[in-house]
mmCIF file of C-alpha atoms in Angstrom:
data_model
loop_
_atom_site.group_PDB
_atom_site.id
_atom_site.type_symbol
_atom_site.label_atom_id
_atom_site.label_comp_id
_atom_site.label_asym_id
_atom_site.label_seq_id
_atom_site.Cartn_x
_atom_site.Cartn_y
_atom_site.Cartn_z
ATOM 1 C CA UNK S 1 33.872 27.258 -19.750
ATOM 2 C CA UNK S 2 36.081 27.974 -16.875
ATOM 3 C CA UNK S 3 35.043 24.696 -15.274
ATOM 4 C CA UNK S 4 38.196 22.835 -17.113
ATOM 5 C CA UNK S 5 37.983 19.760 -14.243
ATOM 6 C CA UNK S 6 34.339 18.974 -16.020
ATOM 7 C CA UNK S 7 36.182 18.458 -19.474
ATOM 8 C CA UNK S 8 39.726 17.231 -18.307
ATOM 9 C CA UNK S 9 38.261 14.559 -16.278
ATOM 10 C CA UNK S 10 35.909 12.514 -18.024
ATOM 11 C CA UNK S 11 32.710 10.748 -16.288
ATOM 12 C CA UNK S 12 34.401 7.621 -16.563
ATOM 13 C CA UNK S 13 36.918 8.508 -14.295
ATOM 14 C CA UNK S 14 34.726 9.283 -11.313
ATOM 15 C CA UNK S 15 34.208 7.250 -8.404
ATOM 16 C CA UNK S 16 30.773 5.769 -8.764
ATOM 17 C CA UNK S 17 29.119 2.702 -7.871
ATOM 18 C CA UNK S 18 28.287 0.001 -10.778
ATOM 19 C CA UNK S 19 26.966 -2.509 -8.635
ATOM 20 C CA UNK S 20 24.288 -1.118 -6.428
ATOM 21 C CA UNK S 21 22.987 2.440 -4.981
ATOM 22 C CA UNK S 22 19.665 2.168 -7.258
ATOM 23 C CA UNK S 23 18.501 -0.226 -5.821
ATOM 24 C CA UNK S 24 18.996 1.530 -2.471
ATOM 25 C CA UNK S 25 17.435 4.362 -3.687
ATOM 26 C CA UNK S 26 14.349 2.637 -4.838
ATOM 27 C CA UNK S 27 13.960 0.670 -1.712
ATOM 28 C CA UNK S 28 13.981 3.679 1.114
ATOM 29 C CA UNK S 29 11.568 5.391 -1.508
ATOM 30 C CA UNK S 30 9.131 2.368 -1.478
ATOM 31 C CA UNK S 31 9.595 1.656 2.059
ATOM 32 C CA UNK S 32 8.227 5.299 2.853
ATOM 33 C CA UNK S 33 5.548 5.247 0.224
ATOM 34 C CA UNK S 34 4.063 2.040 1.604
ATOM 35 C CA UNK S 35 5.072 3.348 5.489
ATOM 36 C CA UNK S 36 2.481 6.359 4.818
ATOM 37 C CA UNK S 37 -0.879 4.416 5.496
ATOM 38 C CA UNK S 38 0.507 1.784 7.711
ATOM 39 C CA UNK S 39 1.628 4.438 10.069
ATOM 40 C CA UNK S 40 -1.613 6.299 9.813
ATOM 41 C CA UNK S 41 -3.203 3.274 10.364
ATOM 42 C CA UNK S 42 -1.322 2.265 13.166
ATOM 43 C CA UNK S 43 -2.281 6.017 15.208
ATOM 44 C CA UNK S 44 -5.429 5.073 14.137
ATOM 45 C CA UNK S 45 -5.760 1.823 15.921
ATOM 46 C CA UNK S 46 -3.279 3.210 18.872
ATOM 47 C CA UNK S 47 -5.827 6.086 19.439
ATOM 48 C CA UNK S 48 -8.787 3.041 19.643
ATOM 49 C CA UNK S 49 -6.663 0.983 22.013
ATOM 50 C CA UNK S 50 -5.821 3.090 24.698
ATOM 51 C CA UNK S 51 -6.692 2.203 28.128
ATOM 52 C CA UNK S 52 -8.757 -0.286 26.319
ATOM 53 C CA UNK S 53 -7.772 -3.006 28.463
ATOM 54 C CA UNK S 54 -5.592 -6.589 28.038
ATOM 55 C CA UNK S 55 -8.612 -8.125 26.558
ATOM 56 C CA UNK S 56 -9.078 -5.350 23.703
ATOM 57 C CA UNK S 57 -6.015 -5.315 22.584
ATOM 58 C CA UNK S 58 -5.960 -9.420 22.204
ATOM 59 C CA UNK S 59 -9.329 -9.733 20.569
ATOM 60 C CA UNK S 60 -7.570 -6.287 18.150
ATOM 61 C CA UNK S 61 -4.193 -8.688 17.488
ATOM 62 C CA UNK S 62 -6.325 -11.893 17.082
ATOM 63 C CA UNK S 63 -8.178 -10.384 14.050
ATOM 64 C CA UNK S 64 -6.294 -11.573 11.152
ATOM 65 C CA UNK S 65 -6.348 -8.540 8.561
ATOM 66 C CA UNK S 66 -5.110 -6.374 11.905
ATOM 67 C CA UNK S 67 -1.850 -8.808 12.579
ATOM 68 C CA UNK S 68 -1.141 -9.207 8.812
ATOM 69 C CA UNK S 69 -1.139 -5.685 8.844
ATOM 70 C CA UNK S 70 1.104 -5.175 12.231
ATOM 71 C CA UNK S 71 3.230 -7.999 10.503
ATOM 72 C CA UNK S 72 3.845 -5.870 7.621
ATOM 73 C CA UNK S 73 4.082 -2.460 9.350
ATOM 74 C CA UNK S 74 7.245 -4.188 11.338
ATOM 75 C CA UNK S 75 8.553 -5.788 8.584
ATOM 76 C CA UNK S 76 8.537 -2.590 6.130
ATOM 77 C CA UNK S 77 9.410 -0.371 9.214
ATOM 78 C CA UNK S 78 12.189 -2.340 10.191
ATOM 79 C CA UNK S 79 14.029 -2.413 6.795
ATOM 80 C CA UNK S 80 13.304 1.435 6.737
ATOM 81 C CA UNK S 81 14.942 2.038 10.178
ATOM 82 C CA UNK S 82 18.507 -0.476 8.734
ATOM 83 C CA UNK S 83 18.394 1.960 5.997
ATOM 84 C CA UNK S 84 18.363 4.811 7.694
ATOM 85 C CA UNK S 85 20.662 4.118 10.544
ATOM 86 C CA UNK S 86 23.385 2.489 7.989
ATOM 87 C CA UNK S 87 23.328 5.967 5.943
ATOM 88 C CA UNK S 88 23.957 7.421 9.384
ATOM 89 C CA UNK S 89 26.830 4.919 10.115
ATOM 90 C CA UNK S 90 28.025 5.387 7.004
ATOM 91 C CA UNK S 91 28.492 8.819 6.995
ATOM 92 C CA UNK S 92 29.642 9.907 10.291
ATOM 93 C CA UNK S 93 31.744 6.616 10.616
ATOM 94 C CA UNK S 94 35.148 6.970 8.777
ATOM 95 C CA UNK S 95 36.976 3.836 9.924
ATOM 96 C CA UNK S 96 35.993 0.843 8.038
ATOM 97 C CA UNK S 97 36.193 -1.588 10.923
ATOM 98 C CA UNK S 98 34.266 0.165 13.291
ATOM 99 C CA UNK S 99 31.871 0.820 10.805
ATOM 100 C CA UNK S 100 30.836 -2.328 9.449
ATOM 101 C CA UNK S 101 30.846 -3.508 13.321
ATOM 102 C CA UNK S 102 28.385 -1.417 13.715
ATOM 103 C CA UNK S 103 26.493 -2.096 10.355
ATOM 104 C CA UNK S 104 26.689 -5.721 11.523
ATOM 105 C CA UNK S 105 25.034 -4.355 15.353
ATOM 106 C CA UNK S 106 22.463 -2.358 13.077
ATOM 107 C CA UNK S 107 21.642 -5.446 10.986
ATOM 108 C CA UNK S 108 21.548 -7.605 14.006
ATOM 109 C CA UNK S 109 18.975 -5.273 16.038
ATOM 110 C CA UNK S 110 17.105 -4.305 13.225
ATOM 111 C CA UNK S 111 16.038 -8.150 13.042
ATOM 112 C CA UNK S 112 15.580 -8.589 16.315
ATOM 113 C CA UNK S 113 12.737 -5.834 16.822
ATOM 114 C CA UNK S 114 11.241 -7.809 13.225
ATOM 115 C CA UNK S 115 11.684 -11.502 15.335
ATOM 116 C CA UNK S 116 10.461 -9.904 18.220
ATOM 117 C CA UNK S 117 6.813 -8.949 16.820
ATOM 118 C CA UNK S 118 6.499 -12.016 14.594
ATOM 119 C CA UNK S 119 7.402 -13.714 17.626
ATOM 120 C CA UNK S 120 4.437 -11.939 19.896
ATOM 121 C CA UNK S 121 1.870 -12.482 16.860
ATOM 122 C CA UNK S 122 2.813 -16.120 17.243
ATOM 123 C CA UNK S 123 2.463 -16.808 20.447
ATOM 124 C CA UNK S 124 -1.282 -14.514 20.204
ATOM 125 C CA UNK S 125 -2.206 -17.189 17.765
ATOM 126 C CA UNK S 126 -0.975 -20.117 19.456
ATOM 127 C CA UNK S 127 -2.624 -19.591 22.866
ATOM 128 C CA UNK Y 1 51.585 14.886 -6.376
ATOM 129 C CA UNK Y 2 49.678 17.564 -8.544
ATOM 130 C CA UNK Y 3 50.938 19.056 -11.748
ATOM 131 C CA UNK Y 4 51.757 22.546 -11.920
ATOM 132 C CA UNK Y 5 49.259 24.890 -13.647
ATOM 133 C CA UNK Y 6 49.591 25.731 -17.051
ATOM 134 C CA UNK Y 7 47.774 28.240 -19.223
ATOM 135 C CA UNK Y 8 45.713 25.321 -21.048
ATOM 136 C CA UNK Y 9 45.101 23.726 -17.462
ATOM 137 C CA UNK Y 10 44.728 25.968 -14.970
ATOM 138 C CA UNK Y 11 45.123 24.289 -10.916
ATOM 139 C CA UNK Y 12 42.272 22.423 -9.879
ATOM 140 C CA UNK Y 13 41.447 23.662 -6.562
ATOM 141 C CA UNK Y 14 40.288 26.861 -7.914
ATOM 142 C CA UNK Y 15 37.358 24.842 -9.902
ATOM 143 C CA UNK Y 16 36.591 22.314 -7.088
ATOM 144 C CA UNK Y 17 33.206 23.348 -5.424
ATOM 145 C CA UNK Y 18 34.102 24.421 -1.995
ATOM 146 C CA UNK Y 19 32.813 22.713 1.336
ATOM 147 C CA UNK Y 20 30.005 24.948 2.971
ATOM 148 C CA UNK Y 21 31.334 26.573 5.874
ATOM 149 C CA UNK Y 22 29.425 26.692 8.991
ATOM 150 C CA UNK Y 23 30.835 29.865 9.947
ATOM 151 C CA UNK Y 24 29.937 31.875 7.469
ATOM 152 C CA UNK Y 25 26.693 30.430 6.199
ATOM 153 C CA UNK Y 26 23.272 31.958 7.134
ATOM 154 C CA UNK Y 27 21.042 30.086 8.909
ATOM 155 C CA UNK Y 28 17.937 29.381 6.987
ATOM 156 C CA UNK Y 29 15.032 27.402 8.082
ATOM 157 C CA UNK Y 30 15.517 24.463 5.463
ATOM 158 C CA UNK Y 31 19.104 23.641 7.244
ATOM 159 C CA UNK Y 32 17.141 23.257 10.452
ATOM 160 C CA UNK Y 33 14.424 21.000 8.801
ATOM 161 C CA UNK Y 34 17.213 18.797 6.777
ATOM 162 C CA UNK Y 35 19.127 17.658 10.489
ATOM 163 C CA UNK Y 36 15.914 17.492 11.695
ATOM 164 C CA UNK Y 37 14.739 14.737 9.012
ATOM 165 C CA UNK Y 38 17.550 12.571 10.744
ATOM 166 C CA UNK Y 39 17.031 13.492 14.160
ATOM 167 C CA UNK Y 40 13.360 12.396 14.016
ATOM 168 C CA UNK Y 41 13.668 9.241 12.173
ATOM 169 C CA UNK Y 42 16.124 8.079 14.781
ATOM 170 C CA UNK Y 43 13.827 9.199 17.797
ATOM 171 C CA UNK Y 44 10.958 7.389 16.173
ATOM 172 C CA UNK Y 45 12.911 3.913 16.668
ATOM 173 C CA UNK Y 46 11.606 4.764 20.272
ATOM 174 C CA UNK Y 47 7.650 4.152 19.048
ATOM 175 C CA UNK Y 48 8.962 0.937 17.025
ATOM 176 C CA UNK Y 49 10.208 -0.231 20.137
ATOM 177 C CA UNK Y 50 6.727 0.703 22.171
ATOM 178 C CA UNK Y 51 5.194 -1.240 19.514
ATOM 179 C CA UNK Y 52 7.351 -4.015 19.631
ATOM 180 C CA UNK Y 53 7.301 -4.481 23.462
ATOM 181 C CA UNK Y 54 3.491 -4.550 23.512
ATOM 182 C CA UNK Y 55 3.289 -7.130 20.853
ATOM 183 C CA UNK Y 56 5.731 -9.616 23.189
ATOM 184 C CA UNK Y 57 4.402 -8.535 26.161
ATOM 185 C CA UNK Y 58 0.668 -9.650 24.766
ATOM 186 C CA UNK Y 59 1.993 -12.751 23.574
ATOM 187 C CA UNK Y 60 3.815 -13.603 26.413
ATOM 188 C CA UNK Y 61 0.653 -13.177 28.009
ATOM 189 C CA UNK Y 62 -1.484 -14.901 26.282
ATOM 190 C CA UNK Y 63 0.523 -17.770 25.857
ATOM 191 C CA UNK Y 64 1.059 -18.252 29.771
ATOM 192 C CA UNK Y 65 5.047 -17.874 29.221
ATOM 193 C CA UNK Y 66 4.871 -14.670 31.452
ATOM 194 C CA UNK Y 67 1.322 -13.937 32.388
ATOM 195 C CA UNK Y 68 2.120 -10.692 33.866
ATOM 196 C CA UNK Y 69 4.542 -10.069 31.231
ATOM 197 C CA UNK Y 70 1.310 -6.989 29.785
ATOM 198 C CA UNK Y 71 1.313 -5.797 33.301
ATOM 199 C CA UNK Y 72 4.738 -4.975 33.444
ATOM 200 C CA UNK Y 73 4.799 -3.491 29.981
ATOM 201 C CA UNK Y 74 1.563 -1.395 31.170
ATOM 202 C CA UNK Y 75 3.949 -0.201 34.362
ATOM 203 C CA UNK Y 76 5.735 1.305 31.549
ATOM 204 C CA UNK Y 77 3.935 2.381 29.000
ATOM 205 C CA UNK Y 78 1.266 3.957 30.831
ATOM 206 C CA UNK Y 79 3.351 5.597 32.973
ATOM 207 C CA UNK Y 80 3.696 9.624 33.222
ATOM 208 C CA UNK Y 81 7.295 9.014 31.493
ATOM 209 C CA UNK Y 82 6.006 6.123 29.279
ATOM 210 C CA UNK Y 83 3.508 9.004 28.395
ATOM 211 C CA UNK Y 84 5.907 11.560 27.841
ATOM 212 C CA UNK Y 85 7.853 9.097 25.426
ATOM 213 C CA UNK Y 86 4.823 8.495 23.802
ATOM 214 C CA UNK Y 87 3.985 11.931 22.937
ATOM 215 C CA UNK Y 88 7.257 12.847 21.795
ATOM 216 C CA UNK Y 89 7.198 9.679 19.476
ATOM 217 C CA UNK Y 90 3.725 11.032 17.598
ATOM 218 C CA UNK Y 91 5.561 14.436 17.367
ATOM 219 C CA UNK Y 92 9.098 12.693 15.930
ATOM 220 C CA UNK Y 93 6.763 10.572 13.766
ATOM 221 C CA UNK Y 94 4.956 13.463 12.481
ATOM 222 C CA UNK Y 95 7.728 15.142 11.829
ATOM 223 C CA UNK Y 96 9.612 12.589 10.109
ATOM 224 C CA UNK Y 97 6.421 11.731 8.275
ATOM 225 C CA UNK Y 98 6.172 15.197 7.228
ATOM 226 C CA UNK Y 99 9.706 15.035 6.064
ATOM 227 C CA UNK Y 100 9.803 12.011 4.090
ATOM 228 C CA UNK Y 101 7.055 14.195 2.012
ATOM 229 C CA UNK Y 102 8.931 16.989 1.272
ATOM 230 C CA UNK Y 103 11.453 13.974 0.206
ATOM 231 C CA UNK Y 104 9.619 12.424 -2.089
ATOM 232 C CA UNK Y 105 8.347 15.568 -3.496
ATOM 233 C CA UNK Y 106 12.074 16.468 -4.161
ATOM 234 C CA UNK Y 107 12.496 13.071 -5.446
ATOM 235 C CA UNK Y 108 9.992 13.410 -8.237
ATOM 236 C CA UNK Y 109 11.983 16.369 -9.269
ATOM 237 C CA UNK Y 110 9.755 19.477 -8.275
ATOM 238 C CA UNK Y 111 9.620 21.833 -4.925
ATOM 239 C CA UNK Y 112 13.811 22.884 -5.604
ATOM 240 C CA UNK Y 113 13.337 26.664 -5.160
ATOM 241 C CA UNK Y 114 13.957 28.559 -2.735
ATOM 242 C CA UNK Y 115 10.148 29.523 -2.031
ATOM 243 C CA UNK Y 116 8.554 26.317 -2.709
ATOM 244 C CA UNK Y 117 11.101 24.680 0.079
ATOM 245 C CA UNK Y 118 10.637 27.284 2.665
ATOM 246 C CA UNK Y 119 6.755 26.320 2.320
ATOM 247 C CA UNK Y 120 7.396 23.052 2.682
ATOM 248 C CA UNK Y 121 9.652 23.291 5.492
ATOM 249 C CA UNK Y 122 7.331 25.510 7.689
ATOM 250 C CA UNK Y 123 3.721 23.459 6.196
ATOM 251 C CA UNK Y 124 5.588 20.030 7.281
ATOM 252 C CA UNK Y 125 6.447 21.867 10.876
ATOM 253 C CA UNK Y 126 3.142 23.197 11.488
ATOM 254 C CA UNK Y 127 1.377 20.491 10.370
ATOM 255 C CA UNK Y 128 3.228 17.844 12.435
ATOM 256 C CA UNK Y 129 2.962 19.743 15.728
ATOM 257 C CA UNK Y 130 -0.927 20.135 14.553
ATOM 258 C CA UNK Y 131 -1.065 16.461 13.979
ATOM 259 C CA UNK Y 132 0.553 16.083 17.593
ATOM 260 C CA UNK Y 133 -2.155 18.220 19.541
ATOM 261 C CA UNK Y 134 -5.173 17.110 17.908
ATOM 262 C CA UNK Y 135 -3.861 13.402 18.570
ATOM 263 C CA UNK Y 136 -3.180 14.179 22.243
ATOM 264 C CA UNK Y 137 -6.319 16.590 22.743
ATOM 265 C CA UNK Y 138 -8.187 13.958 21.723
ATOM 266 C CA UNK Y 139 -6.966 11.117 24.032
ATOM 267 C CA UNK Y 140 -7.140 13.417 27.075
ATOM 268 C CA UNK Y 141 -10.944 14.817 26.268
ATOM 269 C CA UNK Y 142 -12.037 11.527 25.909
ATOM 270 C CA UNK Y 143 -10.588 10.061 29.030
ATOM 271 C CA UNK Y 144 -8.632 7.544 27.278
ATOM 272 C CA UNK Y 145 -5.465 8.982 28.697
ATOM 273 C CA UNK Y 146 -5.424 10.257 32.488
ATOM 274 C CA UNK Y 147 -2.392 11.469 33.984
#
C-alpha cells in the first residue's frame, strides 16, 4: 500500500470527538424523520385555511389535537433549524469568538420563534 | 517542522487527499443539489417565521392584547409580496424536503453511485417544483388565493 499515512498514523492519533457528534447525528436524523408528516400536515391545514377568515383559523387553533400538533411542529422544527444554522456557523465561521457569539444569537432566536408560538397557543386558550 | 522523506517513509503530502478544486472540477448536477440542500433549509426559516407570526398575531387577538394585531399580520401575509414569500417558502420547503430524502437515503447506506444520485437529484427537483404548482394551482382555481 502506497497509502503509508494510513499505517504510520494510527486511528488513535486522529482528531475525533469522544464526547458527542452521535448524538448530533441521531438528533437532525430524527428531527427530519418526525418533520416529514408534520410538514405535510401543516400544507395540508395551510391549504384549508386560506382566506378562511379570523374566525376559522381560531376555532382550527382551539381544537386541541391541531395545537398539540402546531406545538410540536415548532418545537421539532425549531431544534431542526439550531441544528442546521450552527453546522452553517460552524463551518464558514473560523474565529472562535465570533462564532460562538453567533451560536449564542442562533440559540437565542431559535427559542424565541419556539416562545413565540407557545406563547400565541396560550393566549388562544386563555381568551 | 516535518521530517525529511526517507525510502521507508516517503513525504506526506504526496498521500494526503487533495482539496477539490473549483477550477478544475466539472460541474455536475449533484454539486448544484448539495448547496442547494443548505440554501433551502435556510430560506424555509422564512415559512417558520409566517407560521410563527400568525400564531401571535391570533393570540394577541383573541386575547384582546392587540385586537388588530391578525389584521396587521393579514396586511402582510396576504399581500402580493407576502404571497410571493409564501410561494417561494412551499418551493424552498419542497425542496429541502426533497433533500432531506435523498439524505436519509444516503444515511441508511444505499443511493452512493453515480446513477442512483443523479436520479435522485433530478426526481427530488422535479418533484418539488411539481409539489409547488399543484399546491399553488390549487389555491388559485379554487379562489382561495386572489391576487
Amino acid at each position: 500500500m502506497s497509502d503509508s499515512y494510513l499505517t504510520e498514523r494510527s486511528a488513535k492519533d486522529w482528531k475525533k470527538s469522544v464526547k458527542h457528534g452521535a448524538g448530533e447525528w441521531l438528533a437532525e436524523r430524527g428531527t427530519s424523520v418526525a418533520l416529514i408528516p408534520l410538514v405535510l400536515w401543516a400544507v395540508f391545514s395551510g391549504i384549508g385555511l386560506a382566506n378562511q377568515g379570523y374566525e376559522a383559523s381560531l376555532a382550527f387553533v382551539r381544537v386541541p389535537l391541531n395545537a398539540g400538533l402546531i406545538a410540536l411542529l415548532f418545537l421539532i422544527s425549531g431544534w431542526h433549524m439550531f441544528m442546521g444554522l450552527k453546522v452553517i456557523i460552524d463551518d464558514y465561521i473560523g474565529k472562535p469568538g465570533t462564532r460562538g457569539l453567533l451560536n449564542l444569537v442562533n440559540l437565542l432566536f431559535c427559542l424565541a420563534v419556539v416562545v413565540a408560538v407557545l406563547g400565541g397557543l396560550y393566549f388562544v386558550f386563555k381568551a | 517542522m516535518s521530517k525529511p522523506p526517507t525510502a521507508s517513509a516517503p513525504p506526506r503530502a504526496l498521500h494526503r487527499p487533495l482539496s477539490p478544486h473549483l477550477q478544475i472540477w466539472r460541474y455536475h448536477i449533484t454539486m448544484f443539489t448539495s448547496i442547494l440542500h443548505r440554501i433551502t433549509g435556510v430560506a424555509t426559516i422564512a415559512g417558520l417565521l409566517l407560521g410563527a407570526g400568525w400564531l401571535v398575531a391570533l393570540g394577541a387577538t383573541a386575547s384582546g392584547i392587540c385586537p388588530e394585531a391578525y389584521t396587521v399580520y393579514l396586511t402582510f401575509a396576504a399581500s402580493p409580496f407576502g404571497l410571493l414569500v409564501w410561494v417561494g417558502v412551499t418551493l424552498a420547503g419542497f425542496l429541502h424536503l426533497t433533500g432531506g430524502l435523498r439524505h436519509l437515503i444516503w444515511d441508511m447506506g444505499l443511493g452512493f453511485d453515480l446513477k442512483t444520485s443523479n436520479l435522485m437529484a433530478w426526481s427530488g427537483l422535479l418533484t418539488a417544483v411539481l409539489a409547488t404548482i399543484a399546491v399553488w394551482f390549487y389555491l388559485f382555481a379554487t379562489g382561495k388565493v386572489v391576487l
